Amino acid sequence: MATVTDTQHAPHSHGKPSGLSRWLTATNHKDIGTLYLWFSFAMFLSGGVMALCIRAELFHPGLQFFQPELFNQFTTLHGLIMVFGAIMPAFTGLANWLLPLMIGAPDMAFARMNNWSFWLLPPAALLLLASFAVPGGAAAAGWTLYAPLSTQMGMGMDMTIFAIHIMGISSIMGSINIIVTILNLRAPGMTLMKMPMFAWATLITAYLIIAVMPVLAGAVTMVLTDRHFGTHFFNAAGGGDPILYQHVFWFFGHPEVYIMALPAFGIISHVIPTFARKPLFGYTSMVYATSSIGILSFMVWAHHMFATGMPATAQLFFMYATMLIAVPTGVKVFNWIATMWEGSMTFETPMLFAIGFIMLFTIGGLSGVTLSVAAVDIALHASYYVVAHFHYVLVAGALFSLFAAIYYWFPKMTGKMYNERLGKVHFWWSLIWFNVTFFPMHFLGLAGMPRRIPDYALQFTTFNEIASVGAFFFGLGQLIFLYNMLVSIRRGEPAPQKPWEGADTLEWQIPTPAPYHSFAEAPELEVAENGAIRAMKGGKHH
Amino acid sequence: MESSQHSVNLVLLKKLAIIALVMFGFAWALVPMYRVICEATGLNQIAVADAAPMQAGAAGAQIEMTFDSMVQAGLPWRVRPLTSHLKVKTGEFIRVDYEITNASDRRMVGQAVPRYLPAAAGEYVKKLDCFCFKQQSFEPGQTKRFPVVFVVDPKMPRDISTITLAYSIFEVPGQGGL
């Protein structure tokens, strides 16, 4: 990112501002993308430390390090920080960095709003982290903030509610920016049905965010008024209903699951074709599968609530609707496998993470189908089986795809190559310790261990010990990634314009590192499916 | 960026912002929608008197009933069923009494919420009168005695032989004194 390679001088060109003001007043999509990515990594580390506190406490039965109140705060804040602080901003950051490069736009559509979207996040994160220090501690109702727990706790809950409001506004503005950029700023020739899968995935994700983040904002606002202004939305005594909270929350919560999964699908749809040196199999079906997952995600929310005593008819509806999602998801998985079929594959770090993603995400998907069976779910509800399930789709799913993306686009972002050997160590280390951590949780859940408890019955000891050891090694391995990034940004080998032989989307047609002002003039493109560039004319950078 | 492009972008921004605002409103609209759906389907209607079952009066199978009560931690209620165990027959009209005390020094309004164990028995216990049908107000230190009148529907499956009926008492915030 350090040098401007192209010196063509446009009349209104301006250089990079320097120092702190470059970041505080950033309007350049690459700077803002970089801010998002570092912010989400910092949140990933702080949420990770909380996870390790949880695993340390669960290493043995009985209470070792933390009182149950603090333990509950850790589980709650770990979830909130990872979902709203790490995964969602990381995907927004990637979208900021890559979308304009992929579709030939000069920048995001609303540069100043983009700045605001990002700078709302640090105050929200501070609110969450500072809530540990207030009387009563941080929110401890679980990341879902279920009423009536959330209508009772101390001011840590109010801080959490405001943090959610702020992060919600941030992600809605980020999404508006993404949608307007994709719909209005594509270069001539880049039609919607030729557009790269990552652009498609972030487009649909952005629509989901605009549709459901306001619903979450509504739900927590009702909690807030129940807490302080005498309303009874969720108070049974006053004529309200705590189950209503669950309905409103999961109307947001299930699309949220796909908000964290669809961009991952988009990334994998770039990495797999590149390293298989074949075009993505079934591009059109990928687009439709992504859209149908987005639409179906609004019709399945009550599968999180099978244990609330719903009528059997409703349980059946939500059970079958949930199972239906396996169809478009299966289309995607089989398309990726078909893309690899008879490809000339090489296994650089991004490809390793992508293949690891496919394998482990599929395991998480299968345990999801298991949980969708209402009769089974009543036994497994709120058990460690659920914890195992969503960590397979969020850690091995979303997080692995993010690692794949960072390694894959690192050369274009920084102009340097990362250390391939350390990257591979990072992958195998993460793969092994991830499974050591989370696979035993399936057994714990099947044996009846409930989630969100600081203490457990003796028969669960061995699997908990294995999981805790795995978690600490998994956490340690992420420092390899940090070290690799820091060293490679400074002293990595210079990267060529196209470091990956099979890469064919637009961002690989411009110099490396990507010029500060890329596509100041829109290029004329001839594009094949999945954004593969056949020919490019024009397009100025400076 | 050309200004025409910018105004096109602004139009889309406004449309998307309207979607976000509408969805915020939708979250609030879910509250009355939920109530309407619950009323239309008869779900979750705990505070409404049931109709006596058709075969009421004709004595049927014998079941054992336990009466219990729960108070959330920190709330100054004392709740006591005057009868804790009873052998009843399905179809029989039963009356039991509960005694509720406001153990605080302020006026309080309470709402009782019934709960059944096994939960499946809930729909067969037809309550004709219950203090849980409305909010009850208490002077400081006041004790009140309330009847519960119910019939166990003879249509209840035979595999349910014992039923526990437990009331939780909640305070209705903002209705009592300070």
XYZ file of C-alpha atoms in Angstrom:
720
model
C 0.000 0.000 0.000
C 2.997 2.251 0.288
C 3.744 3.373 -3.241
C 1.723 4.942 -5.972
C 2.896 3.185 -9.112
C 0.952 5.076 -11.722
C 1.740 8.774 -12.117
C -0.915 9.681 -14.653
C -2.202 12.974 -13.465
C -5.908 13.640 -13.437
C -6.985 17.253 -12.935
C -8.720 16.627 -9.610
C -6.207 14.094 -8.346
C -5.044 14.345 -4.798
C -2.530 12.262 -2.941
C -2.892 10.241 0.186
C -3.353 12.270 3.344
C -0.802 11.231 5.903
C -0.683 10.415 9.566
C -3.687 9.949 11.819
C -5.958 12.184 9.767
C -5.612 9.759 6.842
C -7.517 7.226 8.940
C -9.862 9.507 10.892
C -11.058 11.281 7.779
C -10.673 8.295 5.461
C -13.010 8.294 2.492
C -10.959 6.016 0.258
C -12.560 2.592 0.042
C -9.210 0.844 0.483
C -8.337 2.798 3.623
C -11.772 2.169 5.080
C -11.550 -1.497 4.134
C -8.200 -1.717 5.901
C -9.675 -0.049 8.996
C -12.571 -2.510 9.030
C -10.245 -5.480 8.704
C -7.894 -4.424 11.518
C -10.827 -3.489 13.720
C -12.446 -6.875 13.207
C -9.154 -8.633 13.917
C -8.796 -6.716 17.201
C -12.357 -7.721 18.072
C -11.574 -11.309 17.060
C -8.704 -11.332 19.555
C -10.744 -9.806 22.400
C -13.675 -12.144 21.756
C -11.126 -14.958 21.568
C -9.680 -14.094 24.977
C -13.208 -14.350 26.399
C -13.609 -17.743 24.726
C -10.378 -18.883 26.379
C -11.640 -17.664 29.758
C -14.749 -19.789 29.170
C -12.664 -22.833 28.217
C -10.320 -22.339 31.161
C -13.263 -22.368 33.557
C -14.701 -25.462 31.862
C -11.405 -27.372 31.909
C -12.509 -28.939 35.190
C -15.897 -29.291 36.880
C -16.471 -26.977 39.797
C -15.648 -23.285 39.871
C -11.965 -22.513 39.293
C -11.440 -18.992 38.066
C -14.717 -17.127 37.638
C -17.992 -16.779 39.464
C -21.042 -17.834 37.418
C -22.093 -14.199 36.939
C -18.810 -13.301 35.253
C -18.822 -16.551 33.283
C -22.236 -15.652 31.878
C -20.911 -12.218 30.921
C -18.075 -13.890 29.023
C -20.393 -16.193 27.050
C -22.665 -13.256 26.220
C -19.976 -10.802 25.192
C -17.980 -13.473 23.347
C -20.998 -14.087 21.154
C -21.912 -10.442 20.630
C -18.343 -9.377 19.876
C -17.635 -12.210 17.469
C -20.908 -11.724 15.572
C -21.179 -7.930 15.470
C -17.569 -6.936 16.056
C -15.519 -9.530 14.211
C -17.336 -11.423 11.460
C -19.764 -8.811 10.146
C -17.221 -5.925 10.006
C -14.629 -8.227 8.458
C -16.979 -9.026 5.578
C -17.920 -5.351 5.235
C -14.208 -4.505 5.155
C -13.555 -7.041 2.409
C -16.528 -5.718 0.463
C -15.140 -2.200 0.784
C -11.710 -3.224 -0.390
C -12.768 -5.486 -3.211
C -16.132 -4.452 -4.659
C -14.945 -1.310 -6.482
C -11.956 -3.258 -7.845
C -14.113 -6.178 -8.944
C -16.787 -4.203 -10.756
C -14.638 -1.333 -12.046
C -15.961 1.473 -9.820
C -13.774 4.395 -8.687
C -14.822 4.040 -5.047
C -17.852 3.193 -2.946
C -20.904 5.271 -3.814
C -21.025 7.358 -0.625
C -17.487 7.915 0.593
C -18.303 10.081 3.620
C -21.098 7.817 4.795
C -18.571 5.015 4.455
C -16.268 6.819 6.867
C -19.134 7.241 9.309
C -20.138 3.564 9.000
C -16.704 2.546 10.155
C -16.129 5.123 12.877
C -19.395 4.202 14.591
C -17.931 0.795 15.344
C -15.122 1.648 17.812
C -17.482 3.524 20.184
C -19.875 0.563 20.084
C -17.019 -1.814 20.865
C -15.896 0.419 23.718
C -19.430 0.420 25.141
C -19.451 -3.376 25.091
C -16.012 -3.784 26.635
C -16.492 -1.000 29.201
C -19.700 -2.636 30.396
C -17.554 -5.196 32.260
C -16.522 -2.368 34.594
C -19.947 -1.009 35.549
C -21.915 -2.155 38.619
C -23.544 -5.481 37.824
C -21.083 -6.135 35.039
C -21.705 -6.709 31.360
C -24.855 -8.189 29.868
C -25.138 -11.825 30.924
C -28.298 -13.006 29.189
C -26.560 -14.810 26.316
C -25.938 -13.119 22.965
C -29.642 -13.557 22.146
C -30.526 -11.234 25.072
C -33.718 -13.155 25.803
C -36.387 -11.507 27.887
C -37.103 -11.785 30.805
C -33.371 -12.006 31.671
C -32.555 -8.956 29.594
C -35.355 -6.919 31.162
C -33.832 -7.407 34.605
C -30.089 -6.914 34.507
C -27.965 -3.903 35.435
C -26.784 -0.999 33.327
C -24.401 -3.294 31.408
C -27.518 -4.378 29.525
C -28.358 -0.782 28.614
C -24.836 -0.286 27.290
C -25.190 -3.464 25.239
C -28.512 -2.261 23.832
C -26.953 1.056 22.770
C -23.956 -0.758 21.308
C -26.344 -2.868 19.228
C -28.162 0.262 18.059
C -24.881 1.842 16.962
C -23.536 -1.278 15.262
C -26.894 -1.733 13.572
C -26.828 1.781 12.136
C -23.246 1.197 11.015
C -24.033 -2.037 9.204
C -27.196 -0.601 7.606
C -25.230 2.344 6.208
C -22.475 0.002 5.055
C -25.092 -2.131 3.305
C -26.739 0.829 1.588
C -23.305 1.749 0.291
C -22.691 -1.762 -1.003
C -26.057 -1.994 -2.765
C -25.778 1.426 -4.428
C -22.204 0.700 -5.505
C -23.107 -2.630 -7.058
C -26.332 -1.515 -8.698
C -25.191 1.889 -9.970
C -21.425 1.911 -10.383
C -20.581 -1.193 -12.397
C -18.270 -0.535 -15.349
C -19.751 -0.927 -18.854
C -19.839 -4.625 -19.702
C -20.048 -5.838 -16.110
C -23.673 -7.001 -16.177
C -25.434 -8.398 -13.147
C -25.470 -11.956 -14.425
C -21.747 -11.774 -15.219
C -20.770 -10.178 -11.942
C -18.332 -12.019 -9.608
C -19.954 -14.275 -6.996
C -18.443 -12.226 -4.166
C -20.332 -9.190 -5.457
C -23.538 -11.225 -5.689
C -23.082 -12.609 -2.194
C -22.421 -9.208 -0.628
C -25.339 -7.687 -2.552
C -27.807 -10.234 -1.176
C -26.217 -10.016 2.268
C -26.601 -6.230 2.213
C -30.321 -6.601 1.454
C -30.658 -9.054 4.333
C -28.930 -6.608 6.689
C -31.218 -3.756 5.665
C -34.228 -5.992 6.189
C -33.371 -7.469 9.585
C -30.980 -5.204 11.496
C -33.861 -2.727 12.044
C -35.922 -5.609 13.465
C -33.179 -6.332 16.014
C -33.025 -2.630 16.781
C -36.778 -2.739 17.394
C -36.493 -5.782 19.660
C -33.774 -4.297 21.867
C -35.591 -0.958 21.939
C -38.630 -2.770 23.349
C -36.349 -4.339 25.964
C -35.084 -0.859 26.771
C -38.585 0.597 27.206
C -39.606 -2.439 29.285
C -36.597 -1.788 31.487
C -37.029 1.928 32.013
C -40.325 3.276 30.728
C -42.882 0.918 32.224
C -43.940 -0.857 29.011
C -44.858 -4.549 29.170
C -43.873 -5.953 25.799
C -42.160 -8.957 27.349
C -43.436 -8.816 30.922
C -45.968 -11.589 31.509
C -47.351 -9.874 34.603
C -48.186 -6.749 32.643
C -49.856 -8.660 29.804
C -46.740 -9.058 27.661
C -45.046 -12.256 26.610
C -41.365 -13.254 26.757
C -41.959 -15.673 23.868
C -42.764 -12.648 21.713
C -39.173 -11.497 22.230
C -37.923 -14.791 20.842
C -40.099 -14.414 17.741
C -38.910 -10.859 17.063
C -35.284 -11.727 17.845
C -35.143 -14.791 15.611
C -36.918 -13.001 12.796
C -33.658 -11.056 12.795
C -31.512 -13.911 14.068
C -31.973 -16.443 11.341
C -31.279 -14.148 8.383
C -28.305 -13.000 10.502
C -26.931 -16.531 10.231
C -26.867 -16.130 6.452
C -25.492 -12.606 6.734
C -22.452 -14.343 8.183
C -22.497 -17.246 5.706
C -23.329 -15.801 2.264
C -20.185 -13.612 1.918
C -18.178 -16.704 2.868
C -19.854 -18.562 -0.005
C -18.879 -15.692 -2.274
C -15.211 -15.851 -1.256
C -15.039 -19.615 -1.720
C -16.540 -19.199 -5.192
C -13.440 -17.180 -6.117
C -10.744 -19.204 -4.406
C -11.837 -22.650 -5.619
C -11.973 -21.749 -9.368
C -8.647 -19.905 -9.132
C -6.683 -22.812 -7.699
C -8.579 -25.462 -9.652
C -7.829 -23.403 -12.787
C -11.368 -23.953 -14.026
C -14.336 -21.586 -14.265
C -16.869 -21.868 -11.429
C -19.242 -24.745 -12.166
C -22.896 -23.685 -12.443
C -22.496 -19.913 -11.996
C -26.169 -19.165 -12.711
C -27.356 -21.825 -10.271
C -24.979 -20.317 -7.692
C -26.683 -16.931 -8.084
C -30.135 -18.445 -7.737
C -29.064 -20.662 -4.837
C -27.693 -17.630 -2.989
C -30.913 -15.693 -3.600
C -33.142 -18.554 -2.499
C -31.120 -19.013 0.692
C -31.668 -15.318 1.331
C -35.426 -15.592 0.802
C -35.862 -18.860 2.719
C -33.968 -17.428 5.670
C -37.034 -15.307 6.501
C -39.313 -18.323 6.851
C -37.501 -20.540 9.302
C -36.951 -18.465 12.425
C -39.072 -20.503 14.826
C -36.819 -23.547 14.478
C -34.829 -21.854 17.254
C -37.935 -22.092 19.428
C -39.098 -25.706 19.162
C -38.883 -26.016 22.948
C -41.310 -23.143 23.635
C -44.421 -25.278 23.233
C -45.429 -24.342 19.700
C -48.336 -26.246 18.119
C -47.240 -29.324 16.195
C -48.429 -27.791 12.907
C -46.107 -24.828 13.345
C -43.237 -27.109 14.330
C -43.754 -29.150 11.170
C -43.875 -26.055 8.982
C -40.636 -24.638 10.386
C -38.990 -28.038 10.341
C -39.694 -28.652 6.650
C -38.872 -25.059 5.680
C -35.541 -25.407 7.466
C -34.737 -28.669 5.737
C -35.531 -26.975 2.442
C -32.530 -24.667 2.910
C -30.280 -27.709 2.627
C -31.239 -27.846 -1.077
C -29.713 -24.530 -2.290
C -26.827 -24.987 0.166
C -26.232 -28.431 -1.289
C -26.296 -26.929 -4.789
C -23.451 -24.664 -3.740
C -21.370 -27.387 -2.126
C -21.757 -29.711 -5.107
C -20.933 -26.862 -7.499
C -17.672 -26.227 -5.640
C -16.823 -29.920 -5.748
C -17.683 -30.037 -9.455
C -15.443 -27.004 -9.986
C -12.535 -28.909 -8.462
C -13.362 -32.055 -10.433
C -10.580 -32.712 -12.973
C -9.100 -29.272 -12.280
C -5.338 -28.701 -12.164
C -5.383 -28.051 -8.485
C -2.612 -26.578 -6.394
C -2.857 -26.146 -2.669
C -1.694 -22.696 -1.676
C -2.941 -21.413 1.680
C -6.171 -19.787 0.377
C -7.108 -23.056 -1.355
C -6.374 -25.056 1.801
C -8.662 -22.820 3.816
C -11.322 -23.031 1.088
C -11.254 -26.839 1.040
C -11.203 -26.913 4.842
C -14.223 -24.612 4.696
C -16.152 -26.945 2.400
C -15.477 -30.007 4.534
C -16.158 -28.490 7.928
C -19.031 -26.248 6.824
C -20.723 -29.349 5.443
C -20.353 -31.075 8.821
C -21.904 -27.993 10.427
C -24.655 -28.038 7.815
C -25.431 -31.682 8.523
C -25.642 -31.125 12.285
C -27.942 -28.218 11.376
C -30.240 -30.539 9.451
C -30.190 -32.855 12.480
C -31.239 -29.980 14.719
C -33.993 -28.967 12.320
C -35.894 -32.177 13.162
C -38.298 -30.846 15.771
C -38.487 -34.112 17.696
C -34.692 -34.345 17.940
C -34.265 -30.666 18.664
C -36.369 -30.839 21.810
C -33.693 -33.140 23.260
C -30.728 -31.198 21.879
C -32.070 -27.683 22.391
C -29.611 -25.427 24.283
C -27.124 -28.277 24.616
C -23.484 -28.383 23.577
C -24.592 -30.035 20.335
C -25.918 -26.635 19.305
C -22.626 -25.014 20.354
C -20.711 -27.523 18.226
C -23.083 -26.936 15.288
C -22.789 -23.178 15.127
C -19.059 -23.140 15.680
C -18.656 -25.487 12.716
C -20.532 -23.028 10.524
C -19.139 -19.827 12.027
C -15.517 -20.666 12.836
C -14.814 -23.265 10.165
C -17.310 -21.486 7.926
C -17.139 -17.720 8.192
C -13.714 -17.440 9.840
C -11.940 -19.931 7.561
C -13.399 -18.159 4.528
C -12.068 -14.869 5.903
C -8.602 -16.369 6.278
C -8.854 -17.715 2.729
C -9.834 -14.228 1.555
C -7.041 -12.434 3.396
C -4.360 -14.799 2.079
C -5.885 -14.707 -1.417
C -6.123 -10.900 -1.741
C -3.165 -10.014 0.514
C -0.802 -9.560 -2.494
C -3.258 -7.200 -4.213
C -3.859 -5.212 -1.032
C -0.265 -4.845 0.116
C 1.888 -5.508 -2.917
C 3.734 -8.168 -0.935
C 3.480 -11.932 -0.751
C 2.662 -13.506 2.584
C 4.880 -16.282 3.892
C 3.436 -19.424 2.277
C 5.061 -21.819 4.743
C 3.659 -19.956 7.765
C 0.290 -19.771 5.991
C 0.214 -23.542 5.603
C 1.268 -24.051 9.210
C -1.542 -21.690 10.213
C -4.054 -23.712 8.195
C -3.105 -27.191 9.423
C -2.739 -25.929 12.977
C -6.184 -24.293 12.864
C -7.803 -27.289 11.169
C -6.525 -29.791 13.712
C -7.119 -27.769 16.860
C -10.487 -26.530 15.619
C -11.683 -30.114 15.424
C -10.096 -31.024 18.754
C -11.994 -28.114 20.298
C -15.390 -28.460 18.748
C -15.883 -32.076 17.686
C -16.130 -33.370 21.290
C -18.878 -30.806 21.898
C -21.192 -32.929 19.726
C -20.729 -35.799 22.181
C -21.177 -33.509 25.165
C -24.448 -32.237 23.751
C -25.717 -35.702 22.912
C -24.851 -36.769 26.463
C -26.938 -33.876 27.788
C -24.521 -31.115 28.765
C -26.363 -27.781 28.634
C -24.710 -24.722 27.105
C -23.946 -21.507 29.046
C -23.053 -23.156 32.348
C -19.810 -22.605 34.310
C -19.940 -25.978 36.060
C -20.976 -29.442 34.919
C -21.558 -33.002 36.018
C -18.448 -35.166 36.392
C -19.144 -37.480 33.482
C -18.545 -34.580 31.043
C -15.000 -33.946 32.316
C -12.873 -35.727 29.710
C -14.475 -34.189 26.638
C -14.371 -30.766 28.257
C -10.668 -31.168 28.985
C -10.023 -32.109 25.347
C -12.062 -29.132 24.129
C -10.233 -26.712 26.437
C -6.793 -27.920 25.359
C -7.875 -27.605 21.736
C -9.198 -24.100 22.282
C -5.933 -22.813 23.762
C -3.858 -24.283 20.918
C -6.347 -22.946 18.357
C -6.054 -19.491 19.907
C -2.260 -19.693 19.928
C -2.287 -20.566 16.230
C -3.976 -17.286 15.355
C -0.826 -15.495 16.508
C 0.985 -17.261 13.646
C -1.452 -15.503 11.326
C -0.879 -12.124 12.984
C 2.910 -12.593 12.840
C 2.729 -13.620 9.178
C 0.674 -10.559 8.295
C 2.848 -8.076 10.214
C 6.135 -9.430 8.867
C 4.866 -9.859 5.304
C 3.433 -6.330 5.107
C 6.912 -4.978 5.876
C 9.313 -7.480 4.437
C 7.311 -9.798 2.194
C 8.494 -10.629 -1.324
C 7.107 -8.112 -3.862
C 3.978 -9.570 -5.419
C 3.375 -9.654 -9.167
C 0.210 -8.112 -10.652
C -1.381 -11.553 -10.831
C 0.165 -13.877 -8.263
C -2.376 -16.661 -8.898
C -2.288 -18.304 -12.301
C -6.006 -19.072 -12.373
C -7.255 -15.684 -11.116
C -9.302 -13.903 -13.776
C -11.504 -11.290 -12.102
C -11.057 -7.552 -12.591
C -8.939 -6.813 -9.506
C -6.103 -8.864 -11.021
C -6.056 -6.674 -14.165
C -4.712 -3.629 -12.305
C -1.228 -3.029 -10.858
C -0.138 -4.521 -7.553
C -0.518 -3.105 -4.962
C -3.881 -1.721 -6.059
C -3.351 2.005 -6.851
C -4.806 4.377 -4.277
C -7.312 5.716 -6.817
C -8.168 2.776 -9.034
C -10.575 3.075 -11.984
C -10.748 6.863 -11.721
C -12.192 6.422 -15.209
C -14.416 3.417 -15.767
C -12.911 0.721 -18.013
C -14.789 -0.907 -20.897
C -15.041 -4.590 -20.157
C -15.803 -7.811 -21.888
C -16.791 -10.171 -19.123
C -17.574 -13.874 -18.836
C -19.474 -15.494 -15.962
C -18.242 -14.996 -12.380
C -16.581 -11.717 -13.400
C -13.867 -13.324 -15.537
C -12.328 -10.572 -17.683
C -11.959 -11.391 -21.384
C -10.837 -7.896 -22.446
C -10.371 -4.528 -20.778
C -10.045 -1.090 -22.411
C -9.248 2.142 -20.601
C -9.594 2.528 -16.863
C -7.193 5.026 -15.339
C -5.546 4.801 -11.944
C -3.467 7.258 -10.016
C -18.120 11.627 -9.804
C -20.620 13.320 -12.097
C -23.496 15.032 -10.349
C -26.152 13.134 -12.359
C -24.634 9.873 -11.150
C -24.676 11.226 -7.622
C -28.353 12.140 -7.738
C -29.222 8.686 -9.108
C -27.279 7.204 -6.182
C -29.120 9.437 -3.726
C -32.490 8.244 -5.013
C -31.479 4.630 -4.377
C -30.079 5.552 -0.966
C -33.416 7.085 -0.005
C -35.330 4.010 -1.150
C -33.077 1.702 0.829
C -33.297 3.929 3.905
C -37.090 3.749 3.646
C -36.895 -0.061 3.569
C -34.804 0.051 6.748
C -37.312 2.372 8.453
C -40.251 0.218 7.373
C -38.525 -2.860 8.786
C -37.990 -1.019 12.077
C -41.724 -0.370 12.102
C -42.348 -4.003 11.198
C -40.589 -5.096 14.400
C -43.151 -3.082 16.380
C -45.998 -4.292 14.208
C -45.059 -7.843 15.201
C -46.401 -7.094 18.708
C -50.079 -6.668 17.723
C -49.701 -9.319 15.007
C -48.510 -11.787 17.629
C -51.471 -10.981 19.863
C -53.944 -11.361 17.008
C -52.448 -14.699 15.946
C -52.492 -15.970 19.523
C -56.135 -14.929 19.915
C -57.208 -16.326 16.558
C -55.588 -19.674 17.188
C -56.462 -19.820 20.875
C -52.800 -20.231 21.792
C -51.441 -18.837 24.985
C -54.812 -17.671 26.325
C -54.090 -18.314 29.979
C -56.097 -15.482 31.466
C -59.496 -16.429 30.045
C -62.095 -18.657 31.671
C -62.630 -21.987 29.920
C -66.012 -23.426 29.091
C -66.963 -26.450 31.198
C -66.466 -29.653 29.189
C -69.554 -31.420 27.820
C -69.350 -34.456 30.058
C -68.827 -32.419 33.211
C -70.553 -33.925 36.198
C -70.109 -37.521 35.059
C -67.334 -38.804 37.267
C -64.504 -40.495 35.390
C -60.953 -41.624 35.996
C -59.195 -40.844 39.239
C -56.134 -38.607 39.143
C -53.874 -37.114 41.765
C -53.356 -33.377 41.819
C -50.636 -31.354 43.516
C -50.995 -27.610 44.050
C -47.881 -25.519 44.227
C -46.678 -21.930 43.934
C -43.535 -20.059 42.984
C -42.328 -16.529 43.637
C -39.509 -14.983 41.666
C -36.440 -14.193 43.709
C -36.618 -10.718 45.239
C -40.405 -10.315 45.059
C -42.123 -9.904 48.430
C -45.051 -12.268 47.855
C -46.017 -15.192 50.070
C -48.226 -17.673 48.243
C -49.702 -20.770 49.847
C -52.197 -23.297 48.489
C -54.566 -24.269 51.308
C -54.769 -27.724 49.813
C -51.544 -29.187 48.558
C -52.692 -32.647 47.449
C -56.065 -33.849 46.242
C -57.412 -37.005 44.646
C -59.956 -35.910 42.040
C -62.048 -37.527 39.356
C -62.185 -36.207 35.809
C -65.422 -34.392 35.139
C -65.768 -33.383 38.801
C -66.082 -29.685 39.747
C -63.181 -28.884 42.102
C -62.529 -25.830 44.229
C -59.210 -25.148 45.922
C -58.064 -21.985 47.657
C -54.837 -20.037 47.520
C -53.699 -17.521 50.087
C -51.557 -14.651 48.835
C -49.798 -12.138 51.066
C -48.156 -8.910 50.065
C -45.210 -9.031 52.468
C -43.970 -5.574 51.547
C -44.804 -2.221 53.066
C -46.157 -0.795 49.844
C -49.215 -1.276 47.683
C -48.590 -3.877 44.979
C -50.441 -5.252 41.989
C -49.769 -8.871 41.119
C -50.521 -11.175 38.246
C -50.533 -14.934 38.672
C -49.492 -17.171 35.790
C -50.454 -20.871 35.944
C -48.178 -23.672 34.872
C -48.923 -27.366 34.516
C -46.788 -30.441 34.885
C -46.940 -32.360 32.618
C -47.424 -29.445 30.235
C -49.702 -31.609 28.085
C -52.258 -31.658 30.922
C -52.702 -27.891 30.623
C -55.356 -27.962 27.940
C -57.511 -30.460 29.890
C -57.640 -28.511 33.151
C -60.638 -26.260 32.444
C -60.535 -23.326 34.828
C -63.954 -21.735 35.368
C -62.778 -19.213 37.931
C -59.292 -18.188 38.843
C -57.514 -15.247 40.450
C -55.101 -15.486 37.529
C -57.767 -14.120 35.157
C -57.035 -10.589 36.260
C -54.503 -8.435 38.096
C -55.011 -8.390 41.852
C -54.095 -5.450 44.034
C -52.868 -5.688 47.606
C -52.490 -3.148 50.403
C -49.210 -3.277 52.324
C -49.112 -6.497 54.355
C -52.564 -7.547 53.129
C -53.440 -11.237 52.829
C -56.186 -12.338 50.450
C -57.730 -15.726 49.859
C -58.738 -16.698 46.294
C -60.627 -19.670 44.926
C -59.717 -21.656 41.838
C -62.605 -23.604 40.316
C -61.876 -26.146 37.626
C -62.926 -29.362 35.939
C -60.492 -31.887 34.553
C -61.788 -32.775 31.109
C -62.687 -36.496 30.877
C -61.177 -36.442 27.383
C -57.718 -36.222 28.945
C -55.495 -39.129 27.842
C -55.425 -41.950 30.355
C -51.633 -41.966 30.613
C -51.735 -38.736 32.614
C -52.431 -39.819 36.173
C -50.890 -36.976 38.171
C -51.067 -33.238 37.482
C -49.223 -30.431 39.237
C -50.771 -26.983 39.025
C -48.342 -24.253 40.068
C -48.829 -20.502 40.120
C -46.046 -17.937 39.749
C -46.880 -14.489 41.016
C -45.316 -11.499 39.301
C -45.513 -7.854 40.177
C -47.131 -5.649 37.566
C -44.665 -2.790 37.319
C -45.956 0.746 37.545
C -49.374 -0.281 38.950
C -48.796 -0.312 42.675
C -47.217 2.295 44.893
C -43.606 3.312 44.620
